[in-house]
Tab-separated table of C-alpha atoms and ligand atoms in Angstrom:
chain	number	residue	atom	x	y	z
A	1	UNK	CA	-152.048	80.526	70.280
A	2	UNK	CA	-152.850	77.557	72.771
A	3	UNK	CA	-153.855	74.243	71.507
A	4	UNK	CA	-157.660	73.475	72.502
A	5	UNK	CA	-155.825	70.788	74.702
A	6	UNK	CA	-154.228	73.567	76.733
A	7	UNK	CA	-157.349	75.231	76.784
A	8	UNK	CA	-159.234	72.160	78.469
A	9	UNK	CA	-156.538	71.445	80.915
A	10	UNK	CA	-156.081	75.029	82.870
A	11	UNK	CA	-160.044	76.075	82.308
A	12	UNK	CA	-161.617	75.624	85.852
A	13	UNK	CA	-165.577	74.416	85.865
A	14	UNK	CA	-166.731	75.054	89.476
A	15	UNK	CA	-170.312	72.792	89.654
A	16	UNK	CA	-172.923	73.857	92.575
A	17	UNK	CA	-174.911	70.909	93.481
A	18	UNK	CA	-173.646	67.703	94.047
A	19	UNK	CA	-176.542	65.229	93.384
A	20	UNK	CA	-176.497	62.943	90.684
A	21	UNK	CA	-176.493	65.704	88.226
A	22	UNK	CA	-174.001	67.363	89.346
A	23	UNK	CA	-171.307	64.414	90.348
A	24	UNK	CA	-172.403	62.924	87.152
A	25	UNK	CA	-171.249	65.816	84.858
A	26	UNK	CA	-167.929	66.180	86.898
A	27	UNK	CA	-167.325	62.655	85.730
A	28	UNK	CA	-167.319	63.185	81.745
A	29	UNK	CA	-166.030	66.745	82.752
A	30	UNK	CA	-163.039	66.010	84.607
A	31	UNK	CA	-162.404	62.160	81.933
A	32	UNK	CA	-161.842	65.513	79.266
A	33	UNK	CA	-159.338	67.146	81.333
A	34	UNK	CA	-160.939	70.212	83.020
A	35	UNK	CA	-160.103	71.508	86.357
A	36	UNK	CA	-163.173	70.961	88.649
A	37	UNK	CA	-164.167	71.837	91.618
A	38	UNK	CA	-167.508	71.269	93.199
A	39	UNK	CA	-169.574	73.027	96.098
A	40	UNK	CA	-172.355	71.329	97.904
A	41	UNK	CA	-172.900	71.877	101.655
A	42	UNK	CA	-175.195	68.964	101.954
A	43	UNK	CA	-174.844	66.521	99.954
A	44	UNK	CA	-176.081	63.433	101.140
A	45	UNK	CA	-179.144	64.921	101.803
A	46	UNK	CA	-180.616	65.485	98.842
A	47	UNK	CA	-183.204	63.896	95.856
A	48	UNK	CA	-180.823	61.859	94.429
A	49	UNK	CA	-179.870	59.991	97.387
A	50	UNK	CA	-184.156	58.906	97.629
A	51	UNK	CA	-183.942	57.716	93.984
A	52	UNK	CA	-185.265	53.971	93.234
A	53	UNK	CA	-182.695	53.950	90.485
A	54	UNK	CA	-185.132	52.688	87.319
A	55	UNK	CA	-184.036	53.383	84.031
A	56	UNK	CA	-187.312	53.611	81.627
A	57	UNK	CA	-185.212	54.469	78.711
A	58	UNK	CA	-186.355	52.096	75.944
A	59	UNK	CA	-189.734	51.905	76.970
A	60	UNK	CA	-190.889	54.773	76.674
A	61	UNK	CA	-193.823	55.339	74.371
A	62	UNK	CA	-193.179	58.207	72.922
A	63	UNK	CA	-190.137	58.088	70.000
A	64	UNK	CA	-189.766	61.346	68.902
A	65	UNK	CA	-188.231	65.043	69.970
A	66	UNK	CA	-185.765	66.147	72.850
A	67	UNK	CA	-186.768	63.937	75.441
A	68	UNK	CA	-186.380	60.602	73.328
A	69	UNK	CA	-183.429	61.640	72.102
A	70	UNK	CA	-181.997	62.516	75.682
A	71	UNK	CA	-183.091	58.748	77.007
A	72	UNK	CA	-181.734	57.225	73.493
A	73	UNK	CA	-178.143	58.490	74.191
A	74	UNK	CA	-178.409	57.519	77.912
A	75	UNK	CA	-179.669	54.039	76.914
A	76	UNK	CA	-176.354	53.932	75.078
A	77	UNK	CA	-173.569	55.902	77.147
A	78	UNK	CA	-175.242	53.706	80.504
A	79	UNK	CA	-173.604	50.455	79.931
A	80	UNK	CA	-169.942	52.258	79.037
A	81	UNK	CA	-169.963	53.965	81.904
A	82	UNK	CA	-170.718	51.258	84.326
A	83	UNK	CA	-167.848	49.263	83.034
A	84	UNK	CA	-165.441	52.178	83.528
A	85	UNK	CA	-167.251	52.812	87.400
A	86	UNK	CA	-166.434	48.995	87.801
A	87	UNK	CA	-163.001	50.017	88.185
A	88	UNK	CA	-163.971	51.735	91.301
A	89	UNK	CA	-166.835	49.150	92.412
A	90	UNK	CA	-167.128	46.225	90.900
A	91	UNK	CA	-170.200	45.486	92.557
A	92	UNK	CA	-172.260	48.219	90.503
A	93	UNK	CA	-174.231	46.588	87.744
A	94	UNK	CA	-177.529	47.637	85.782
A	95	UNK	CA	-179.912	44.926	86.986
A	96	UNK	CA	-181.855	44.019	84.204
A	97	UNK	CA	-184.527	43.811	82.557
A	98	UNK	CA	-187.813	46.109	83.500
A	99	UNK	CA	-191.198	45.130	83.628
A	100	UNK	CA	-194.127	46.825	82.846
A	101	UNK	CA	-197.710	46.134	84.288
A	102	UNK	CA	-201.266	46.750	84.095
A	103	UNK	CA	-204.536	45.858	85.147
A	104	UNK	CA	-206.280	48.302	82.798
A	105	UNK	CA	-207.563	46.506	79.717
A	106	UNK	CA	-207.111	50.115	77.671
A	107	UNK	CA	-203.496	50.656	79.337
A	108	UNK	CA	-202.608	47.119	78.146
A	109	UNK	CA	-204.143	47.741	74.103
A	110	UNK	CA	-202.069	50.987	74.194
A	111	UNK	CA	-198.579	48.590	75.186
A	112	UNK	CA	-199.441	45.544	72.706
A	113	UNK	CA	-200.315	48.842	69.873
A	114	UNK	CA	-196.637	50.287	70.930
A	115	UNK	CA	-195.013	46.779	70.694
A	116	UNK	CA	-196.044	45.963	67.603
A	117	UNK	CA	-195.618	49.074	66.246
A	118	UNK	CA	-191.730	49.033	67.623
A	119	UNK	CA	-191.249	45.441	65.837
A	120	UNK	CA	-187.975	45.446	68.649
A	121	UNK	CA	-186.379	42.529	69.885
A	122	UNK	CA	-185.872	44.217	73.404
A	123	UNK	CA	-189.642	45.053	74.279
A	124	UNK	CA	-191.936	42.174	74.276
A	125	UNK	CA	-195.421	41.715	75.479
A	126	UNK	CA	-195.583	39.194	78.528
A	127	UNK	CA	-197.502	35.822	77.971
A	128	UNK	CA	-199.991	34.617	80.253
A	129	UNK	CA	-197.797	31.662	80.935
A	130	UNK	CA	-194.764	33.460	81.271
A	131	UNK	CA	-192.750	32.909	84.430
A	132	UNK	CA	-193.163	36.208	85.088
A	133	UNK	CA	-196.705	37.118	85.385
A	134	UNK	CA	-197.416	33.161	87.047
A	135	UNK	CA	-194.962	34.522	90.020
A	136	UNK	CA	-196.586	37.527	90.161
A	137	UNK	CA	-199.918	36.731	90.098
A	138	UNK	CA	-199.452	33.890	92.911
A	139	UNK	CA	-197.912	36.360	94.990
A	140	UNK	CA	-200.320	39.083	94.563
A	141	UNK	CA	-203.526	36.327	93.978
A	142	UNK	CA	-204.544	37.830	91.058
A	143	UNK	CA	-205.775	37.004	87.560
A	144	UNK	CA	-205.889	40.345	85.128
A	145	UNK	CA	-201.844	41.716	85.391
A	146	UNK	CA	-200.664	42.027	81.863
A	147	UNK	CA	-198.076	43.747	80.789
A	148	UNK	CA	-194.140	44.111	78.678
A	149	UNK	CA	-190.571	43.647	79.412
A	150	UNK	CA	-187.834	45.666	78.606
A	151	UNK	CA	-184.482	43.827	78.244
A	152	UNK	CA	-182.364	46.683	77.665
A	153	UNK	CA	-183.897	48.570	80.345
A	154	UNK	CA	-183.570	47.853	84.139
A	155	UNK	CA	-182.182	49.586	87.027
A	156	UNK	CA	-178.869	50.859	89.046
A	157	UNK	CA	-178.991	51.015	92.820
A	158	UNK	CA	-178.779	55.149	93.273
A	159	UNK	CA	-177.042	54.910	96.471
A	160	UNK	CA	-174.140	52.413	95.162
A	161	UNK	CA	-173.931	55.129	91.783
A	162	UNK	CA	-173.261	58.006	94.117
A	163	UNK	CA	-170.776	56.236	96.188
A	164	UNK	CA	-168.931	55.028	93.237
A	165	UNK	CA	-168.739	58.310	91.728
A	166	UNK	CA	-167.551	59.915	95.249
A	167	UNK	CA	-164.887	57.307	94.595
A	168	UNK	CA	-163.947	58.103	91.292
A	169	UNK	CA	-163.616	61.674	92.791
A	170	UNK	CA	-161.783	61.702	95.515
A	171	UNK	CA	-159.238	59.326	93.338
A	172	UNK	CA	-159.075	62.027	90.804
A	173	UNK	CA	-158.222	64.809	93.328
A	174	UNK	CA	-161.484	66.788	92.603
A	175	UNK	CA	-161.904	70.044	94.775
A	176	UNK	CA	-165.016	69.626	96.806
A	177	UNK	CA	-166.343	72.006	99.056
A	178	UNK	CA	-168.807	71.747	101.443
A	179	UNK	CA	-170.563	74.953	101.579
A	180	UNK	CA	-173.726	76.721	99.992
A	181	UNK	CA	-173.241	79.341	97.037
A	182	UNK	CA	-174.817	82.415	97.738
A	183	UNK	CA	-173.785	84.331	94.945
A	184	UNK	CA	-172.833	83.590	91.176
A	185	UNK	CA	-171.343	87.507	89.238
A	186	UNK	CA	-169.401	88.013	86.427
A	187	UNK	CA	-165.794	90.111	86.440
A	188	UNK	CA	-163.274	90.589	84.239
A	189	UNK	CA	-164.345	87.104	81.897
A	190	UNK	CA	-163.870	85.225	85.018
A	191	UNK	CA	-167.382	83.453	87.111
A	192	UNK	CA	-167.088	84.269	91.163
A	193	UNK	CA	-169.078	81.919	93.082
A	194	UNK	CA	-169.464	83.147	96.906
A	195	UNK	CA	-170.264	81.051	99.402
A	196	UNK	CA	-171.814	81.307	102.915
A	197	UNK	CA	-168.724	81.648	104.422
A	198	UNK	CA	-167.987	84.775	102.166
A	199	UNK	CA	-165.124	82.777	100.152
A	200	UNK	CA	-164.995	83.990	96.274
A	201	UNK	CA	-164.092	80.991	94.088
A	202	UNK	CA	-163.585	81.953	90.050
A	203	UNK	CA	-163.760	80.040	87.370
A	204	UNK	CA	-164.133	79.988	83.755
A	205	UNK	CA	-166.789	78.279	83.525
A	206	UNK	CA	-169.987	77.844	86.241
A	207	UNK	CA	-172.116	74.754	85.558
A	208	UNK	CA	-175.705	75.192	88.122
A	209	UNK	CA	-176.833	71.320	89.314
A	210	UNK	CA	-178.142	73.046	91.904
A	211	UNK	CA	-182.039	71.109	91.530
A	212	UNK	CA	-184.679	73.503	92.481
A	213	UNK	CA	-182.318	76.178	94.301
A	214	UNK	CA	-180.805	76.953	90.350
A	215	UNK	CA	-183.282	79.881	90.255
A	216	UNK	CA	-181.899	81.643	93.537
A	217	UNK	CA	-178.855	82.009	91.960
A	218	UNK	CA	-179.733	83.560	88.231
A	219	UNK	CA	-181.603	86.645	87.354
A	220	UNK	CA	-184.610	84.647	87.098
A	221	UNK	CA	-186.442	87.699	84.902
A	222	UNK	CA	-184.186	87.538	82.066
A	223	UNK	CA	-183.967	83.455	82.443
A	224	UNK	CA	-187.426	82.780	83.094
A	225	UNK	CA	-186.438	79.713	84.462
A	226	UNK	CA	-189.666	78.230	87.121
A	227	UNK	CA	-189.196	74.771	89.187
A	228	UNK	CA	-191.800	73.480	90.715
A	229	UNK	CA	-190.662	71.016	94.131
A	230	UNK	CA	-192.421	67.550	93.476
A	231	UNK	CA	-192.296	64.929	96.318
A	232	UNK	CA	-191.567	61.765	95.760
A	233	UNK	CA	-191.921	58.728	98.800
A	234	UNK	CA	-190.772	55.140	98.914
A	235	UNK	CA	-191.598	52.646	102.072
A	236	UNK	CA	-189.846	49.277	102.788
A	237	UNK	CA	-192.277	46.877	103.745
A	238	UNK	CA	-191.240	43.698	106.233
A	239	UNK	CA	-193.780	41.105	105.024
A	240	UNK	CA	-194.263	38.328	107.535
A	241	UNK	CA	-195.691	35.365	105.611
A	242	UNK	CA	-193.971	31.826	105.058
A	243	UNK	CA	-196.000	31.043	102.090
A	244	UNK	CA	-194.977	34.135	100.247
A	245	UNK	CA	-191.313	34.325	98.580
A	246	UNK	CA	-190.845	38.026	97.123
A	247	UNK	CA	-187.109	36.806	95.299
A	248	UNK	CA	-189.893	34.660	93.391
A	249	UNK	CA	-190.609	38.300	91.801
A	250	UNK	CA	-188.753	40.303	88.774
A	251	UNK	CA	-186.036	42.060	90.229
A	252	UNK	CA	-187.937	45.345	89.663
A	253	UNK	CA	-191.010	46.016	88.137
A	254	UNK	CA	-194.119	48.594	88.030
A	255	UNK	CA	-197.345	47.976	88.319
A	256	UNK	CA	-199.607	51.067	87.004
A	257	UNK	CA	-197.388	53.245	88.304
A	258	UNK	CA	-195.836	51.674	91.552
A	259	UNK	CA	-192.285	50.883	91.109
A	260	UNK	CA	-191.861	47.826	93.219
A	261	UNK	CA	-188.531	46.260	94.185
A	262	UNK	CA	-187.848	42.944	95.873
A	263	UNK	CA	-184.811	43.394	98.447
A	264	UNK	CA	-185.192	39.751	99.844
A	265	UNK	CA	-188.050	37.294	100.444
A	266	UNK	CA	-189.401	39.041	103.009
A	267	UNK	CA	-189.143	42.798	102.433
A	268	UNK	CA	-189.398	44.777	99.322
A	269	UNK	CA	-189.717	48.132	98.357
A	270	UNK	CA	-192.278	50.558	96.940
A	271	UNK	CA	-192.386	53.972	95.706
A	272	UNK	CA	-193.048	56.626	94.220
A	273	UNK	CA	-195.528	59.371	94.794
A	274	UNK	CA	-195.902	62.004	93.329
A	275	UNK	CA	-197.930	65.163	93.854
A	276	UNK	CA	-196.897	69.229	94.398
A	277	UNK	CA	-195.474	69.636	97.807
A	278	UNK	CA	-192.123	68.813	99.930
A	279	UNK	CA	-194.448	67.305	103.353
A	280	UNK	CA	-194.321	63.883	103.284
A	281	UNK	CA	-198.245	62.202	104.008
A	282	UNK	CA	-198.822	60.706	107.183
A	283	UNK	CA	-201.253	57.832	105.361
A	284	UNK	CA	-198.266	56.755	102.882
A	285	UNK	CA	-198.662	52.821	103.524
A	286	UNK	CA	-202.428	53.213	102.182
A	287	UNK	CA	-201.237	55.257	99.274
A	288	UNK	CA	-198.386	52.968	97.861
A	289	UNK	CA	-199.816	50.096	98.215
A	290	UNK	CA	-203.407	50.476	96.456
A	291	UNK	CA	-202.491	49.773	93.614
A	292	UNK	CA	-204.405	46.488	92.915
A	293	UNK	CA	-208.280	46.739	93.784
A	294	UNK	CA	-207.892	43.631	96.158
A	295	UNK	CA	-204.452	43.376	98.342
A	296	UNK	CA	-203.179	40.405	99.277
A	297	UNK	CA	-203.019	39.190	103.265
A	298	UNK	CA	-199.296	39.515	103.529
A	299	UNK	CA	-198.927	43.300	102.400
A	300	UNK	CA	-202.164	44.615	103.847
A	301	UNK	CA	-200.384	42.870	107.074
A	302	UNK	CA	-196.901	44.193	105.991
A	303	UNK	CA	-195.098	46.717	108.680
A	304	UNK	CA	-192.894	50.015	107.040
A	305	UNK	CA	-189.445	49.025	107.872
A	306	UNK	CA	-188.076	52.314	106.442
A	307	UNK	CA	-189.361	55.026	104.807
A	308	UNK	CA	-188.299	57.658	102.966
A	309	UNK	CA	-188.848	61.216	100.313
A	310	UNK	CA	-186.620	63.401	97.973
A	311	UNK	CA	-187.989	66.361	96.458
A	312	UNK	CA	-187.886	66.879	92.683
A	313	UNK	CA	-187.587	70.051	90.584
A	314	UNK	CA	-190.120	69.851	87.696
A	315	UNK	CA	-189.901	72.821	84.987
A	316	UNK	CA	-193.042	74.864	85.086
A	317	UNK	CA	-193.863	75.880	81.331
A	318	UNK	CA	-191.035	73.940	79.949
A	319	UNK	CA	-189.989	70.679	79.384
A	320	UNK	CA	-187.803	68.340	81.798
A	321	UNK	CA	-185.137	68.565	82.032
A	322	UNK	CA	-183.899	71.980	81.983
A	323	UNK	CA	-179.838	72.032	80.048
A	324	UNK	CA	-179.116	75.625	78.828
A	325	UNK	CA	-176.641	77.921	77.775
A	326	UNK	CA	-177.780	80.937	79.983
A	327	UNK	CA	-174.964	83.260	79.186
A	328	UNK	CA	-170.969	83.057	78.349
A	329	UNK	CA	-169.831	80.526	80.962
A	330	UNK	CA	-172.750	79.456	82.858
A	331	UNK	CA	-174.848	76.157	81.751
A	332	UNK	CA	-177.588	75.516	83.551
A	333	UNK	CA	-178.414	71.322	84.209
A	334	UNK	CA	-181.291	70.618	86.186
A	335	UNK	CA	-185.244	70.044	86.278
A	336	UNK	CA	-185.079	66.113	86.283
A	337	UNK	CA	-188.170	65.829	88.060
A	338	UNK	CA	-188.575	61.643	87.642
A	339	UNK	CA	-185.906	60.591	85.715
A	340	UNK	CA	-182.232	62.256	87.161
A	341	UNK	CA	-181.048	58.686	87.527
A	342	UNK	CA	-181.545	57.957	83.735
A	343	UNK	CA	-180.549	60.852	82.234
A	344	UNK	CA	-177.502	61.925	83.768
A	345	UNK	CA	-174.972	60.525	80.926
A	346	UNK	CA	-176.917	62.256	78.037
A	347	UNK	CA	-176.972	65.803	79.791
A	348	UNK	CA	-173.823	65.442	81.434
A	349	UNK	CA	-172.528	64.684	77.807
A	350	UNK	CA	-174.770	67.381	76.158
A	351	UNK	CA	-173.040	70.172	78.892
A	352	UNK	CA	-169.449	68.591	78.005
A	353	UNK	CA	-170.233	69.075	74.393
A	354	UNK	CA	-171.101	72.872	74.772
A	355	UNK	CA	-168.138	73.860	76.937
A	356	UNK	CA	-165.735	72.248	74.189
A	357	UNK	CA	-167.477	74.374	71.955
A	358	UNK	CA	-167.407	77.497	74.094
A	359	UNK	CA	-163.757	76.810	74.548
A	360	UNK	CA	-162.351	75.789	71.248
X	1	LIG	C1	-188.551	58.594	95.805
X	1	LIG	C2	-187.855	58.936	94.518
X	1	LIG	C3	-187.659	57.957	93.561
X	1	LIG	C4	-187.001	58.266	92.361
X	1	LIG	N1	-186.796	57.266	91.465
X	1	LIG	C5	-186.119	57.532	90.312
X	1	LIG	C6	-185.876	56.486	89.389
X	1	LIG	O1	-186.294	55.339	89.608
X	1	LIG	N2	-185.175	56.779	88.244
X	1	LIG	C7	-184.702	58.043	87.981
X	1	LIG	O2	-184.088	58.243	86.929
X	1	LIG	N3	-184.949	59.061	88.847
X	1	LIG	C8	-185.643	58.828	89.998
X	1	LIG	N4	-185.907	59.850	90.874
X	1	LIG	C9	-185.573	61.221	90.464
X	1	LIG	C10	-184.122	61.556	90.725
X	1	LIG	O3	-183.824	61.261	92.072
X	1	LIG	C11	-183.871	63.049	90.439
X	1	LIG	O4	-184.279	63.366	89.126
X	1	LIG	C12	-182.387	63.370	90.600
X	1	LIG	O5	-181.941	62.960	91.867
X	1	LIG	C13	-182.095	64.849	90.412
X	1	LIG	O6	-180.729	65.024	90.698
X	1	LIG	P1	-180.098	66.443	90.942
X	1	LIG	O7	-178.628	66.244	91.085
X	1	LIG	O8	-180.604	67.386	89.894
X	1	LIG	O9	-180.744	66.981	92.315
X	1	LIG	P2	-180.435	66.641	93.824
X	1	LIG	O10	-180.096	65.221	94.015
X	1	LIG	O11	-181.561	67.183	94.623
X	1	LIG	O12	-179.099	67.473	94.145
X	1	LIG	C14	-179.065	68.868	94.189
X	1	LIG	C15	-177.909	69.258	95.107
X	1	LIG	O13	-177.723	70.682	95.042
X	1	LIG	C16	-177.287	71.108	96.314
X	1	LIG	N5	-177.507	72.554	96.429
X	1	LIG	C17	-178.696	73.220	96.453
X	1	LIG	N6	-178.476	74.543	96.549
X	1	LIG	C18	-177.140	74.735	96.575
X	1	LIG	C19	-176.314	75.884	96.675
X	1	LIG	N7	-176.835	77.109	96.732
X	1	LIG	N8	-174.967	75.730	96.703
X	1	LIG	C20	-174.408	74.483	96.608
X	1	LIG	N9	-175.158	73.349	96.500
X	1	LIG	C21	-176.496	73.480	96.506
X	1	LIG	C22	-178.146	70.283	97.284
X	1	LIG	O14	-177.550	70.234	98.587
X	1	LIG	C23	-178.175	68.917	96.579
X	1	LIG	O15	-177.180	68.040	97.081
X	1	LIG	C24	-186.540	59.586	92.095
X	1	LIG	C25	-186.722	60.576	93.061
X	1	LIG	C26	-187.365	60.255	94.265
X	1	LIG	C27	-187.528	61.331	95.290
């Protein structure tokens, strides 16, 4: 009888989709020892590559069930693996900490409630006279932001991640093959994925990453798997003002729902949107940047440098994200919607943990 080593070393995993999700889980996959092989035919193209890169893991409000639990064990795996990525880039870091603001005098009761009912040294409620909100309310001339900080949470540049992981990759010999699956079927206990160009790869084991496309490969009546695609926009702004310093500002922060990032005192970033459709809007400047009821010179003066949109799969009668057993050999990983950046150590671990299982 072979060892469950043996068993980890010769099984073959092909992944479809190579976002975040998909990369991601060929990381912890191929650290065990599987064979792996991974078929994308655009790549660099795709949701992951539009991410901001925020990780609300600790801050998040609600501390019970499946989606805590997912965001606990990222909170925790994050850190380890950006010391082992170092090894590839030493330049990726999470930038720390995350700030959370308001200018809604309900939002803000509902934070100082959740504070003090999490009695937690890493989430505190913001003083008036903190350096924070005095920086942020010169720059933005106002009077009412309020808000928390997260130490523990913060944010990974998506773009550096998914370089660093190509890295690890191609120094660990993964297959990677840059076509679209057509066609997952089962024969003889082995997985045949075919691809555009009518190659049949098997595998033990088929592992979908494959964001909102997941469905066009299972039989979506006995899954009853439905995605819904959610834009999501970001704009870099070019401010032109001599008075106003934006590295003054937390490295990241959101204010009622804007994520805004400072890239260098005179250009910073905002996004996201969100609403059901993959057309980005024309009037995107106007949307991102109403998020205070009076805006300050500089930004309603500020030019789009870039701008740009990823479209999200959100689970339609089901909570995000989607990680399933479908059937013997094929794990399903996707529905991320808004948080593929955070989550991607906890799933990719949860999918690692099932296919020892499968295999022992
Ligand atoms: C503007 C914006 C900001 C965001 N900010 C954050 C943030 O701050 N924090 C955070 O955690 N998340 C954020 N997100 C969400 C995050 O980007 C997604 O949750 C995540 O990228 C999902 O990753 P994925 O790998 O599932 O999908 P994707 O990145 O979309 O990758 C899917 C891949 O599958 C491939 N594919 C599709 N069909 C096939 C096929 N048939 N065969 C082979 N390959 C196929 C595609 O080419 C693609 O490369 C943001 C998203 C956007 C758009």
């Amino acid at each position: 009888m072979k060892s469950v080593k043996e068993n980890f070393q010769k099984a073959h995993i092909v992944i479809i989709g190579s976002g975040i999700i998909g990369k991601f889980n060929a990381l912890e996959l191929s650290e065990i020892g599987f064979q792996i092989t991974i078929i994308d035919p655009n790549q660099l193209e795709n949701s992951s590559n539009a991410a901001l890169g925020l990780l609300m893991g600790n801050m998040y409000q609600k501390r019970r069930g499946r989606s805590w639990d997912l965001r606990k064990k990222s909170i925790e795996l994050w850190p380890k693996w950006i010391e082992f990525l170092q090894k590839f880039n030493h330049e990726l870091n999470i930038e720390r900490p995350l700030i959370q603001l308001t200018t809604n005098e309900d939002k803000f009761k509902k934070l100082e409630k959740f504070i003090y009912n999490m009695n937690d040294i890493n989430l505190r409620i913001l003083e008036r006279d903190s350096v924070f909100i005095k920086n942020i309310n010169k720059a933005f001339q106002t009077k009412n932001i309020k808000g928390m900080i997260s130490i523990k949470d913060g944010r990974i540049n998506a773009k550096s991640l998914l370089k660093t992981l190509d890295l690890y990759l191609k120094n660990k010999k993964i297959n990677f093959l840059q076509e679209e699956v057509i066609k997952i079927r089962k024969s003889n206990n082995q997985w045949i994925s075919t691809t555009s160009n009518n190659e049949d790869i098997k595998s033990d084991i088929v592992l979908l990453c494959n964001s909102l496309k997941t469905i066009n490969l299972i039989d979506n009546r006995s899954h009853n798997i439905k995605l819904k695609p959610v834009l999501g926009q970001a704009i870099e702004i070019d401010i032109n003002d001599a008075q106003v310093d934006l590295l003054s500002l937390p490295k990241q922060f959101n204010i009622d729902g804007k994520n805004i990032i400072p890239k260098s005192k005179n250009k910073l970033i905002i996004g996201s949107t969100d609403e059901y459709s993959t057309k980005p809007k024309e009037n995107i400047f106007e949307e991102l940047t109403n998020f205070l009821d009076k805006k300050p010179m500089w930004l309603t003066k500020g030019k789009i440098s870039k701008k740009w949109y990823g479209v999200r799969a959100k689970p339609d009668g089901q909570p995000s994200p989607i990680i399933k057993n479908l059937e013997d050999g094929l794990i399903i990983c996707t529905g991320f919607y808004k948080n593929g950046i955070l989550l991607a150590p906890a799933c990719s671990r949860w999918v690692a943990n099932e296919i020892k299982n499968y295999l022992a």
